[in-house]
Amino acid sequence: MGLLGKLLLVSVTLAAVGIGYISYTLNQVPQLPELKSTWWGAGQRRKLDESIRSFKVNISDDILHDLQIRLDLPSHLTSPLENVNFEYGFNTNYLKKVVEFWKTKYNWREREVFLNSFPHFKTYVDGLDLHFIHVKPQNVDKDIDVLPLLLLHGWPGSVREFYDLIPLLTTPRKDVNFVFEVIAPSLPGYGFSEGASKPGLGAAQVAVVMKNLMERIGFKKFYAHGGDWGAVIVSHMGVLFPKSVLGVHSNMCFVNSLSSNLKRVIGSLWPTLFVEEAHVDKVYPLGKHFAFVLEEMGYMHLQATKPDTAGVALRDSPVGLAAYILEKFSTWTDSNWRSLPDGGLTRKYRLTDLLDNVMIYWVTGSITTSMRLYSESFNKAQFALKLDSIPSLTPTGCAMFPNELAYQPKSFVQEKYHKLVRFTDMPRGGHFAAFEEPELLSDDVWETVKIIRSNRDA
Ligand SMILES: *[C@@H]1O[C@H](CO)[C@@H](O)[C@H](O)[C@H]1NC(C)=O
């Protein structure tokens, strides 16, 4: 063998070892971490009332009066640049209209009646006073199974996102032998649920708290659906508690393993390596994926590092809070809406409904504690659990909405969800699927659970 031949042989061997090593590393499945119930409340662990208490949304006159005073203060809004809409953030010309509506047309006491149209409850779990909506189906025939379904919202959302969805899940359907009983909690630190007093309550730990909550209510086995953080948490629940979680449905199936991220980076240069031609534009939108991430993910870095600093301003100013939250309802519903004078906000939503969600943050003073979920989920301790790299063996359905922030094709999603029973490319809709497209979403939940149940019977 000549020198060239030997060199070739050595290179081929080295390359083979290298590729073998990389694929071994990429395919290694970390051990499932054992997460124990933790006391997240203030002070030392102590015995708390474990009953389930009925709860009504009923905010004190003092809080509402304080809000009115703040909204009545002379505004100090900086005018937007000429010919700019939402490209630099929430347009203050439009913000003035939102505030005017809030002050003169929006009636919180009426909204409380609406919010209380579902039964609300509270109970102490792991030291935290947690809030949840619990809706049982009415007039169900004996031969219909009633299935508990946990619904989890995300940031900057709330249980308000589920108001149109819930009846679509709790009303029996023709020729379907099951119906849902819905449990929709406010995440810890969100809205009417108490936030942690101690560091460390990240998405993985919230998964434990939510399982404990379901057990408290009386459900050892249940289905779970989520979007945004809710999607991350129900996915973790599927990984951590496959015996409790009968099935997961998500409108933000997102695979965040090393190999999927490599695919995203390499694929942004050479898309057809990983994605069929037809999906290239959605997965790597015009090759602009990373530019989009940089433009739109600043909030995430901020909240993952200094939530308490940003929280001071947002907790102090209802106008600032509305701008911060509603900007997301514009851009995340449709990023093209950044070029509209009103951010497209009333194309799909009513201002009243959007303000309900802002009010849930304002009257509970929960914006800072809500943003801490980012800091607690993006840190070394959480990454060390390696939950993103552990496949889920729980049957899962994914509804992929076209305007979702990071569209992932079925081939990526399957890497994480080994029992992916359904993957739906939705015809329209964005990040706030439950709020935007309750019918499309509920149909997908029903179909997913139908498949899971028939697979089990088979
Ligand atoms: C709200 O609370 C106030 C003061 O405690 C009480 O007078 C009022 O009846 C409550 N309203 C509702 C709808 O429960």
GROMACS .gro file of C-alpha atoms and ligand atoms in nm:
model
  472
    1MET     CA    1   0.000   0.000   0.000
    2GLY     CA    2   0.141   0.338  -0.101
    3LEU     CA    3   0.168   0.640   0.127
    4LEU     CA    4  -0.147   0.785  -0.023
    5GLY     CA    5  -0.335   0.462   0.042
    6LYS     CA    6  -0.219   0.454   0.404
    7LEU     CA    7  -0.318   0.816   0.454
    8LEU     CA    8  -0.658   0.745   0.307
    9LEU     CA    9  -0.704   0.442   0.531
   10VAL     CA   10  -0.606   0.644   0.841
   11SER     CA   11  -0.840   0.930   0.746
   12VAL     CA   12  -1.130   0.699   0.678
   13THR     CA   13  -1.072   0.521   1.011
   14LEU     CA   14  -1.051   0.850   1.200
   15ALA     CA   15  -1.363   0.979   1.029
   16ALA     CA   16  -1.550   0.657   1.112
   17VAL     CA   17  -1.445   0.676   1.477
   18GLY     CA   18  -1.540   1.045   1.486
   19ILE     CA   19  -1.881   0.989   1.333
   20GLY     CA   20  -1.934   0.689   1.561
   21TYR     CA   21  -1.844   0.897   1.864
   22ILE     CA   22  -2.068   1.187   1.764
   23SER     CA   23  -2.365   0.963   1.693
   24TYR     CA   24  -2.304   0.773   2.019
   25THR     CA   25  -2.306   1.103   2.210
   26LEU     CA   26  -2.613   1.226   2.027
   27ASN     CA   27  -2.804   0.905   2.086
   28GLN     CA   28  -2.713   0.858   2.450
   29VAL     CA   29  -3.023   0.872   2.663
   30PRO     CA   30  -2.960   1.028   3.004
   31GLN     CA   31  -3.104   0.865   3.313
   32LEU     CA   32  -3.448   0.972   3.418
   33PRO     CA   33  -3.400   1.210   3.712
   34GLU     CA   34  -3.597   1.149   4.027
   35LEU     CA   35  -3.775   1.467   4.129
   36LYS     CA   36  -3.916   1.476   4.477
   37SER     CA   37  -4.199   1.686   4.610
   38THR     CA   38  -4.050   2.004   4.750
   39TRP     CA   39  -4.174   2.273   4.986
   40TRP     CA   40  -4.196   2.591   4.776
   41GLY     CA   41  -4.388   2.804   5.025
   42ALA     CA   42  -4.249   3.062   5.265
   43GLY     CA   43  -4.047   2.950   5.566
   44GLN     CA   44  -4.025   2.595   5.698
   45ARG     CA   45  -4.239   2.308   5.576
   46ARG     CA   46  -4.554   2.293   5.784
   47LYS     CA   47  -4.892   2.125   5.784
   48LEU     CA   48  -5.140   2.309   5.564
   49ASP     CA   49  -5.509   2.264   5.502
   50GLU     CA   50  -5.537   2.000   5.229
   51SER     CA   51  -5.899   2.058   5.146
   52ILE     CA   52  -6.019   2.187   4.811
   53ARG     CA   53  -6.178   2.526   4.867
   54SER     CA   54  -6.428   2.690   4.642
   55PHE     CA   55  -6.294   3.021   4.505
   56LYS     CA   56  -6.448   3.322   4.333
   57VAL     CA   57  -6.265   3.590   4.141
   58ASN     CA   58  -6.350   3.895   4.351
   59ILE     CA   59  -6.086   4.167   4.355
   60SER     CA   60  -6.103   4.430   4.628
   61ASP     CA   61  -6.225   4.783   4.557
   62ASP     CA   62  -5.885   4.912   4.679
   63ILE     CA   63  -5.695   4.735   4.400
   64LEU     CA   64  -5.940   4.856   4.136
   65HIS     CA   65  -5.930   5.211   4.269
   66ASP     CA   66  -5.550   5.208   4.263
   67LEU     CA   67  -5.563   5.091   3.901
   68GLN     CA   68  -5.802   5.370   3.806
   69ILE     CA   69  -5.566   5.629   3.959
   70ARG     CA   70  -5.271   5.492   3.764
   71LEU     CA   71  -5.463   5.480   3.437
   72ASP     CA   72  -5.580   5.839   3.492
   73LEU     CA   73  -5.225   5.974   3.540
   74PRO     CA   74  -5.103   6.192   3.251
   75SER     CA   75  -4.935   5.962   3.004
   76HIS     CA   76  -4.564   5.979   2.936
   77LEU     CA   77  -4.564   5.781   2.617
   78THR     CA   78  -4.290   5.835   2.360
   79SER     CA   79  -4.422   5.880   2.006
   80PRO     CA   80  -4.330   5.607   1.760
   81LEU     CA   81  -4.097   5.688   1.471
   82GLU     CA   82  -4.256   5.803   1.147
   83ASN     CA   83  -4.407   5.524   0.939
   84VAL     CA   84  -4.336   5.270   1.210
   85ASN     CA   85  -4.606   5.036   1.341
   86PHE     CA   86  -4.509   4.748   1.573
   87GLU     CA   87  -4.157   4.692   1.438
   88TYR     CA   88  -3.992   4.865   1.736
   89GLY     CA   89  -4.233   4.716   1.988
   90PHE     CA   90  -4.582   4.819   2.094
   91ASN     CA   91  -4.693   5.129   1.903
   92THR     CA   92  -4.778   5.401   2.154
   93ASN     CA   93  -5.036   5.570   1.930
   94TYR     CA   94  -5.234   5.250   1.943
   95LEU     CA   95  -5.153   5.201   2.312
   96LYS     CA   96  -5.335   5.530   2.386
   97LYS     CA   97  -5.648   5.378   2.230
   98VAL     CA   98  -5.612   5.062   2.435
   99VAL     CA   99  -5.580   5.264   2.756
  100GLU     CA  100  -5.880   5.479   2.666
  101PHE     CA  101  -6.086   5.165   2.610
  102TRP     CA  102  -5.959   5.021   2.938
  103LYS     CA  103  -6.056   5.334   3.132
  104THR     CA  104  -6.395   5.400   2.975
  105LYS     CA  105  -6.540   5.078   2.832
  106TYR     CA  106  -6.380   4.787   3.011
  107ASN     CA  107  -6.575   4.690   3.322
  108TRP     CA  108  -6.390   4.454   3.556
  109ARG     CA  109  -6.689   4.376   3.778
  110GLU     CA  110  -6.874   4.252   3.470
  111ARG     CA  111  -6.568   4.054   3.366
  112GLU     CA  112  -6.558   3.891   3.708
  113VAL     CA  113  -6.909   3.759   3.649
  114PHE     CA  114  -6.786   3.614   3.319
  115LEU     CA  115  -6.468   3.469   3.473
  116ASN     CA  116  -6.676   3.312   3.750
  117SER     CA  117  -6.900   3.139   3.495
  118PHE     CA  118  -6.677   2.833   3.548
  119PRO     CA  119  -6.629   2.684   3.898
  120HIS     CA  120  -6.296   2.791   4.054
  121PHE     CA  121  -6.110   2.628   4.341
  122LYS     CA  122  -5.795   2.660   4.546
  123THR     CA  123  -5.587   2.409   4.738
  124TYR     CA  124  -5.243   2.399   4.900
  125VAL     CA  125  -4.991   2.180   4.717
  126ASP     CA  126  -4.621   2.164   4.808
  127GLY     CA  127  -4.659   2.478   5.019
  128LEU     CA  128  -4.830   2.686   4.749
  129ASP     CA  129  -5.190   2.799   4.739
  130LEU     CA  130  -5.284   2.689   4.386
  131HIS     CA  131  -5.585   2.801   4.185
  132PHE     CA  132  -5.767   2.595   3.925
  133ILE     CA  133  -6.085   2.584   3.720
  134HIS     CA  134  -6.265   2.249   3.729
  135VAL     CA  135  -6.547   2.184   3.483
  136LYS     CA  136  -6.734   1.854   3.476
  137PRO     CA  137  -6.951   1.757   3.181
  138GLN     CA  138  -7.325   1.769   3.241
  139ASN     CA  139  -7.591   1.506   3.164
  140VAL     CA  140  -7.351   1.235   3.056
  141ASP     CA  141  -7.494   0.895   2.953
  142LYS     CA  142  -7.382   0.598   3.162
  143ASP     CA  143  -7.187   0.437   2.879
  144ILE     CA  144  -6.971   0.744   2.824
  145ASP     CA  145  -6.631   0.758   2.997
  146VAL     CA  146  -6.544   1.086   3.163
  147LEU     CA  147  -6.171   1.151   3.120
  148PRO     CA  148  -5.981   1.399   3.336
  149LEU     CA  149  -5.785   1.645   3.122
  150LEU     CA  150  -5.529   1.887   3.263
  151LEU     CA  151  -5.502   2.210   3.061
  152LEU     CA  152  -5.189   2.420   3.111
  153HIS     CA  153  -5.139   2.774   2.985
  154GLY     CA  154  -4.808   2.958   2.942
  155TRP     CA  155  -4.657   3.307   2.946
  156PRO     CA  156  -4.795   3.573   2.902
  157GLY     CA  157  -5.122   3.384   2.911
  158SER     CA  158  -5.359   3.260   3.177
  159VAL     CA  159  -5.660   3.036   3.226
  160ARG     CA  160  -5.848   3.306   3.030
  161GLU     CA  161  -5.712   3.154   2.709
  162PHE     CA  162  -5.919   2.840   2.770
  163TYR     CA  163  -6.266   2.992   2.810
  164ASP     CA  164  -6.388   2.908   2.460
  165LEU     CA  165  -6.204   2.577   2.452
  166ILE     CA  166  -6.341   2.430   2.775
  167PRO     CA  167  -6.707   2.385   2.664
  168LEU     CA  168  -6.586   2.222   2.342
  169LEU     CA  169  -6.412   1.959   2.554
  170THR     CA  170  -6.678   1.907   2.821
  171THR     CA  171  -6.973   1.872   2.581
  172PRO     CA  172  -7.026   1.510   2.469
  173ARG     CA  173  -6.987   1.449   2.096
  174LYS     CA  174  -7.207   1.233   1.882
  175ASP     CA  175  -7.078   0.878   1.842
  176VAL     CA  176  -6.785   0.932   2.077
  177ASN     CA  177  -6.779   0.714   2.389
  178PHE     CA  178  -6.590   0.958   2.609
  179VAL     CA  179  -6.595   1.322   2.715
  180PHE     CA  180  -6.355   1.539   2.916
  181GLU     CA  181  -6.361   1.674   3.267
  182VAL     CA  182  -6.130   1.975   3.256
  183ILE     CA  183  -5.887   2.094   3.522
  184ALA     CA  184  -5.720   2.423   3.425
  185PRO     CA  185  -5.481   2.554   3.692
  186SER     CA  186  -5.302   2.887   3.700
  187LEU     CA  187  -4.932   2.794   3.693
  188PRO     CA  188  -4.750   2.865   4.022
  189GLY     CA  189  -4.674   3.239   4.033
  190TYR     CA  190  -4.933   3.313   3.762
  191GLY     CA  191  -5.265   3.486   3.823
  192PHE     CA  192  -5.446   3.344   4.124
  193SER     CA  193  -5.182   3.079   4.207
  194GLU     CA  194  -4.918   3.163   4.464
  195GLY     CA  195  -4.557   3.184   4.345
  196ALA     CA  196  -4.261   3.007   4.503
  197SER     CA  197  -4.079   3.168   4.795
  198LYS     CA  198  -3.767   2.964   4.724
  199PRO     CA  199  -3.545   2.939   4.415
  200GLY     CA  200  -3.563   2.634   4.193
  201LEU     CA  201  -3.922   2.600   4.073
  202GLY     CA  202  -3.849   2.545   3.703
  203ALA     CA  203  -4.062   2.369   3.442
  204ALA     CA  204  -3.951   2.022   3.559
  205GLN     CA  205  -4.045   2.098   3.919
  206VAL     CA  206  -4.377   2.250   3.810
  207ALA     CA  207  -4.446   1.913   3.641
  208VAL     CA  208  -4.418   1.751   3.986
  209VAL     CA  209  -4.642   2.014   4.145
  210MET     CA  210  -4.905   1.964   3.874
  211LYS     CA  211  -4.903   1.588   3.917
  212ASN     CA  212  -4.946   1.638   4.292
  213LEU     CA  213  -5.233   1.878   4.225
  214MET     CA  214  -5.409   1.621   4.003
  215GLU     CA  215  -5.367   1.357   4.274
  216ARG     CA  216  -5.507   1.596   4.531
  217ILE     CA  217  -5.816   1.648   4.316
  218GLY     CA  218  -5.846   1.269   4.294
  219PHE     CA  219  -5.692   1.178   3.959
  220LYS     CA  220  -5.417   0.917   3.955
  221LYS     CA  221  -5.440   0.889   3.578
  222PHE     CA  222  -5.524   1.168   3.338
  223TYR     CA  223  -5.463   1.330   3.001
  224ALA     CA  224  -5.279   1.660   2.965
  225HIS     CA  225  -5.274   1.938   2.709
  226GLY     CA  226  -5.058   2.251   2.701
  227GLY     CA  227  -4.925   2.541   2.498
  228ASP     CA  228  -4.615   2.753   2.557
  229TRP     CA  229  -4.479   2.674   2.910
  230GLY     CA  230  -4.781   2.452   2.951
  231ALA     CA  231  -4.656   2.250   2.654
  232VAL     CA  232  -4.309   2.220   2.806
  233ILE     CA  233  -4.456   2.113   3.140
  234VAL     CA  234  -4.701   1.853   3.002
  235SER     CA  235  -4.418   1.715   2.791
  236HIS     CA  236  -4.200   1.682   3.104
  237MET     CA  237  -4.494   1.516   3.281
  238GLY     CA  238  -4.515   1.262   2.998
  239VAL     CA  239  -4.144   1.186   3.040
  240LEU     CA  240  -4.140   1.181   3.420
  241PHE     CA  241  -4.476   1.017   3.494
  242PRO     CA  242  -4.569   0.778   3.212
  243LYS     CA  243  -4.783   0.577   3.456
  244SER     CA  244  -4.997   0.876   3.549
  245VAL     CA  245  -5.018   1.059   3.219
  246LEU     CA  246  -5.232   0.858   2.977
  247GLY     CA  247  -5.162   1.091   2.688
  248VAL     CA  248  -5.024   1.432   2.604
  249HIS     CA  249  -5.152   1.683   2.354
  250SER     CA  250  -4.949   1.990   2.271
  251ASN     CA  251  -4.970   2.291   2.045
  252MET     CA  252  -4.602   2.358   2.089
  253CYS     CA  253  -4.419   2.031   2.035
  254PHE     CA  254  -4.063   2.145   2.046
  255VAL     CA  255  -3.763   1.918   2.041
  256ASN     CA  256  -3.463   2.076   2.206
  257SER     CA  257  -3.206   1.798   2.200
  258LEU     CA  258  -2.846   1.842   2.086
  259SER     CA  259  -2.913   1.658   1.761
  260SER     CA  260  -3.229   1.854   1.679
  261ASN     CA  261  -3.042   2.178   1.739
  262LEU     CA  262  -2.759   2.062   1.515
  263LYS     CA  263  -3.020   1.988   1.251
  264ARG     CA  264  -3.150   2.340   1.285
  265VAL     CA  265  -2.804   2.495   1.248
  266ILE     CA  266  -2.680   2.272   0.966
  267GLY     CA  267  -3.024   2.274   0.807
  268SER     CA  268  -3.032   2.652   0.794
  269LEU     CA  269  -2.741   2.621   0.548
  270TRP     CA  270  -2.862   2.306   0.371
  271PRO     CA  271  -3.236   2.266   0.448
  272THR     CA  272  -3.321   1.973   0.222
  273LEU     CA  273  -3.077   1.759   0.418
  274PHE     CA  274  -3.336   1.722   0.695
  275VAL     CA  275  -3.665   1.852   0.562
  276GLU     CA  276  -3.874   1.771   0.258
  277GLU     CA  277  -3.876   2.046   0.000
  278ALA     CA  278  -4.240   2.130   0.079
  279HIS     CA  279  -4.163   2.215   0.442
  280VAL     CA  280  -3.841   2.407   0.396
  281ASP     CA  281  -4.006   2.749   0.410
  282LYS     CA  282  -4.181   2.673   0.738
  283VAL     CA  283  -3.887   2.513   0.917
  284TYR     CA  284  -3.620   2.747   0.789
  285PRO     CA  285  -3.830   3.043   0.683
  286LEU     CA  286  -3.636   3.188   0.391
  287GLY     CA  287  -3.319   3.104   0.581
  288LYS     CA  288  -3.411   3.381   0.823
  289HIS     CA  289  -3.480   3.164   1.123
  290PHE     CA  290  -3.189   3.286   1.335
  291ALA     CA  291  -3.250   3.651   1.249
  292PHE     CA  292  -3.611   3.602   1.364
  293VAL     CA  293  -3.496   3.440   1.686
  294LEU     CA  294  -3.264   3.733   1.758
  295GLU     CA  295  -3.538   3.985   1.682
  296GLU     CA  296  -3.808   3.817   1.886
  297MET     CA  297  -3.637   3.636   2.173
  298GLY     CA  298  -3.486   3.931   2.361
  299TYR     CA  299  -3.763   3.910   2.621
  300MET     CA  300  -3.663   3.552   2.691
  301HIS     CA  301  -3.301   3.637   2.766
  302LEU     CA  302  -3.415   3.922   2.989
  303GLN     CA  303  -3.662   3.708   3.181
  304ALA     CA  304  -3.418   3.419   3.206
  305THR     CA  305  -3.162   3.646   3.370
  306LYS     CA  306  -3.310   3.953   3.546
  307PRO     CA  307  -3.687   3.900   3.585
  308ASP     CA  308  -3.701   4.099   3.906
  309THR     CA  309  -3.560   4.418   3.751
  310ALA     CA  310  -3.798   4.423   3.455
  311GLY     CA  311  -4.073   4.318   3.694
  312VAL     CA  312  -4.040   4.637   3.901
  313ALA     CA  313  -4.148   4.856   3.610
  314LEU     CA  314  -4.421   4.619   3.490
  315ARG     CA  315  -4.566   4.575   3.838
  316ASP     CA  316  -4.579   4.952   3.885
  317SER     CA  317  -4.738   5.056   3.557
  318PRO     CA  318  -5.054   4.901   3.417
  319VAL     CA  319  -4.992   5.076   3.084
  320GLY     CA  320  -4.642   4.931   3.065
  321LEU     CA  321  -4.774   4.588   3.159
  322ALA     CA  322  -5.040   4.601   2.887
  323ALA     CA  323  -4.782   4.703   2.624
  324TYR     CA  324  -4.543   4.428   2.729
  325ILE     CA  325  -4.804   4.153   2.731
  326LEU     CA  326  -5.013   4.258   2.431
  327GLU     CA  327  -4.709   4.300   2.206
  328LYS     CA  328  -4.675   3.921   2.234
  329PHE     CA  329  -5.040   3.867   2.143
  330SER     CA  330  -4.973   4.065   1.826
  331THR     CA  331  -4.641   3.923   1.707
  332TRP     CA  332  -4.689   3.565   1.825
  333THR     CA  333  -5.029   3.538   1.666
  334ASP     CA  334  -4.890   3.655   1.333
  335SER     CA  335  -4.545   3.806   1.291
  336ASN     CA  336  -4.669   3.995   0.983
  337TRP     CA  337  -4.891   4.198   1.214
  338ARG     CA  338  -4.582   4.394   1.318
  339SER     CA  339  -4.644   4.607   1.011
  340LEU     CA  340  -5.002   4.701   1.107
  341PRO     CA  341  -5.088   5.023   1.297
  342ASP     CA  342  -5.284   4.830   1.563
  343GLY     CA  343  -5.057   4.526   1.563
  344GLY     CA  344  -5.350   4.330   1.417
  345LEU     CA  345  -5.478   4.286   1.771
  346THR     CA  346  -5.846   4.315   1.691
  347ARG     CA  347  -5.833   4.098   1.380
  348LYS     CA  348  -5.877   3.783   1.586
  349TYR     CA  349  -5.938   3.906   1.938
  350ARG     CA  350  -6.160   4.154   2.119
  351LEU     CA  351  -5.984   4.416   2.334
  352THR     CA  352  -6.204   4.312   2.625
  353ASP     CA  353  -6.078   3.954   2.609
  354LEU     CA  354  -5.715   4.066   2.575
  355LEU     CA  355  -5.755   4.300   2.872
  356ASP     CA  356  -5.903   4.016   3.081
  357ASN     CA  357  -5.569   3.845   3.046
  358VAL     CA  358  -5.372   4.162   3.127
  359MET     CA  359  -5.597   4.221   3.429
  360ILE     CA  360  -5.533   3.871   3.562
  361TYR     CA  361  -5.164   3.969   3.581
  362TRP     CA  362  -5.237   4.319   3.716
  363VAL     CA  363  -5.489   4.251   3.993
  364THR     CA  364  -5.284   3.959   4.127
  365GLY     CA  365  -4.952   4.144   4.091
  366SER     CA  366  -4.804   3.832   3.937
  367ILE     CA  367  -4.593   3.956   3.644
  368THR     CA  368  -4.259   3.920   3.826
  369THR     CA  369  -4.331   3.575   3.964
  370SER     CA  370  -4.456   3.467   3.620
  371MET     CA  371  -4.134   3.579   3.450
  372ARG     CA  372  -3.923   3.391   3.703
  373LEU     CA  373  -4.029   3.065   3.536
  374TYR     CA  374  -3.776   3.154   3.264
  375SER     CA  375  -3.489   3.203   3.512
  376GLU     CA  376  -3.578   2.884   3.693
  377SER     CA  377  -3.600   2.683   3.372
  378PHE     CA  378  -3.294   2.819   3.190
  379ASN     CA  379  -3.016   2.750   3.435
  380LYS     CA  380  -2.749   2.490   3.504
  381ALA     CA  381  -2.949   2.295   3.759
  382GLN     CA  382  -3.241   2.254   3.519
  383PHE     CA  383  -3.021   2.172   3.220
  384ALA     CA  384  -2.840   1.912   3.432
  385LEU     CA  385  -3.165   1.712   3.449
  386LYS     CA  386  -3.131   1.664   3.069
  387LEU     CA  387  -3.506   1.622   3.036
  388ASP     CA  388  -3.496   1.758   2.681
  389SER     CA  389  -3.278   1.465   2.576
  390ILE     CA  390  -3.494   1.192   2.729
  391PRO     CA  391  -3.753   1.055   2.487
  392SER     CA  392  -4.117   1.058   2.589
  393LEU     CA  393  -4.282   0.716   2.588
  394THR     CA  394  -4.623   0.864   2.662
  395PRO     CA  395  -4.862   0.870   2.364
  396THR     CA  396  -4.853   1.223   2.226
  397GLY     CA  397  -5.041   1.431   1.972
  398CYS     CA  398  -4.894   1.748   1.825
  399ALA     CA  399  -5.094   2.028   1.669
  400MET     CA  400  -4.850   2.236   1.466
  401PHE     CA  401  -4.992   2.579   1.390
  402PRO     CA  402  -4.834   2.756   1.092
  403ASN     CA  403  -4.752   3.083   1.274
  404GLU     CA  404  -4.595   2.912   1.572
  405LEU     CA  405  -4.262   3.073   1.664
  406ALA     CA  406  -4.051   2.771   1.585
  407TYR     CA  407  -4.222   2.536   1.345
  408GLN     CA  408  -4.083   2.184   1.363
  409PRO     CA  409  -4.170   1.911   1.115
  410LYS     CA  410  -4.291   1.566   1.215
  411SER     CA  411  -3.947   1.412   1.154
  412PHE     CA  412  -3.794   1.636   1.424
  413VAL     CA  413  -4.077   1.586   1.670
  414GLN     CA  414  -4.067   1.205   1.639
  415GLU     CA  415  -3.715   1.207   1.774
  416LYS     CA  416  -3.847   1.302   2.117
  417TYR     CA  417  -4.197   1.154   2.112
  418HIS     CA  418  -4.151   0.785   2.043
  419LYS     CA  419  -4.526   0.732   2.056
  420LEU     CA  420  -4.632   1.021   1.836
  421VAL     CA  421  -4.987   0.911   1.754
  422ARG     CA  422  -5.093   1.219   1.562
  423PHE     CA  423  -4.924   1.518   1.402
  424THR     CA  424  -5.149   1.781   1.252
  425ASP     CA  425  -5.036   2.059   1.023
  426MET     CA  426  -5.302   2.317   1.104
  427PRO     CA  427  -5.450   2.534   0.830
  428ARG     CA  428  -5.422   2.859   1.029
  429GLY     CA  429  -5.330   2.998   1.370
  430GLY     CA  430  -5.031   3.088   1.579
  431HIS     CA  431  -4.891   3.062   1.927
  432PHE     CA  432  -5.208   3.117   2.132
  433ALA     CA  433  -5.395   2.829   1.974
  434ALA     CA  434  -5.654   2.777   2.249
  435PHE     CA  435  -5.745   3.145   2.247
  436GLU     CA  436  -5.725   3.189   1.869
  437GLU     CA  437  -5.857   2.865   1.727
  438PRO     CA  438  -6.047   2.677   1.998
  439GLU     CA  439  -6.236   2.463   1.746
  440LEU     CA  440  -5.933   2.346   1.552
  441LEU     CA  441  -5.754   2.277   1.877
  442SER     CA  442  -6.037   2.092   2.048
  443ASP     CA  443  -6.096   1.873   1.741
  444ASP     CA  444  -5.731   1.775   1.754
  445VAL     CA  445  -5.749   1.689   2.124
  446TRP     CA  446  -6.056   1.469   2.065
  447GLU     CA  447  -5.894   1.292   1.769
  448THR     CA  448  -5.568   1.235   1.958
  449VAL     CA  449  -5.741   1.082   2.257
  450LYS     CA  450  -5.958   0.866   2.028
  451ILE     CA  451  -5.640   0.720   1.877
  452ILE     CA  452  -5.473   0.669   2.214
  453ARG     CA  453  -5.779   0.486   2.348
  454SER     CA  454  -5.819   0.266   2.043
  455ASN     CA  455  -5.446   0.178   2.050
  456ARG     CA  456  -5.486   0.075   2.411
  457ASP     CA  457  -5.792  -0.138   2.340
  458ALA     CA  458  -5.624  -0.306   2.043
  459LIG     C1  459  -6.690   4.025   4.679
  459LIG     O1  460  -6.638   4.059   4.806
  459LIG     C2  461  -6.712   4.160   4.872
  459LIG     C3  462  -6.635   4.202   4.996
  459LIG     O2  463  -6.588   4.091   5.066
  459LIG     C4  464  -6.852   4.111   4.902
  459LIG     O3  465  -6.927   4.210   4.966
  459LIG     C5  466  -6.918   4.073   4.769
  459LIG     O4  467  -7.045   4.017   4.792
  459LIG     C6  468  -6.831   3.974   4.690
  459LIG     N1  469  -6.889   3.955   4.558
  459LIG     C7  470  -6.909   3.835   4.504
  459LIG     C8  471  -6.964   3.836   4.367
  459LIG     O5  472  -6.886   3.731   4.561
   0.00000   0.00000   0.00000
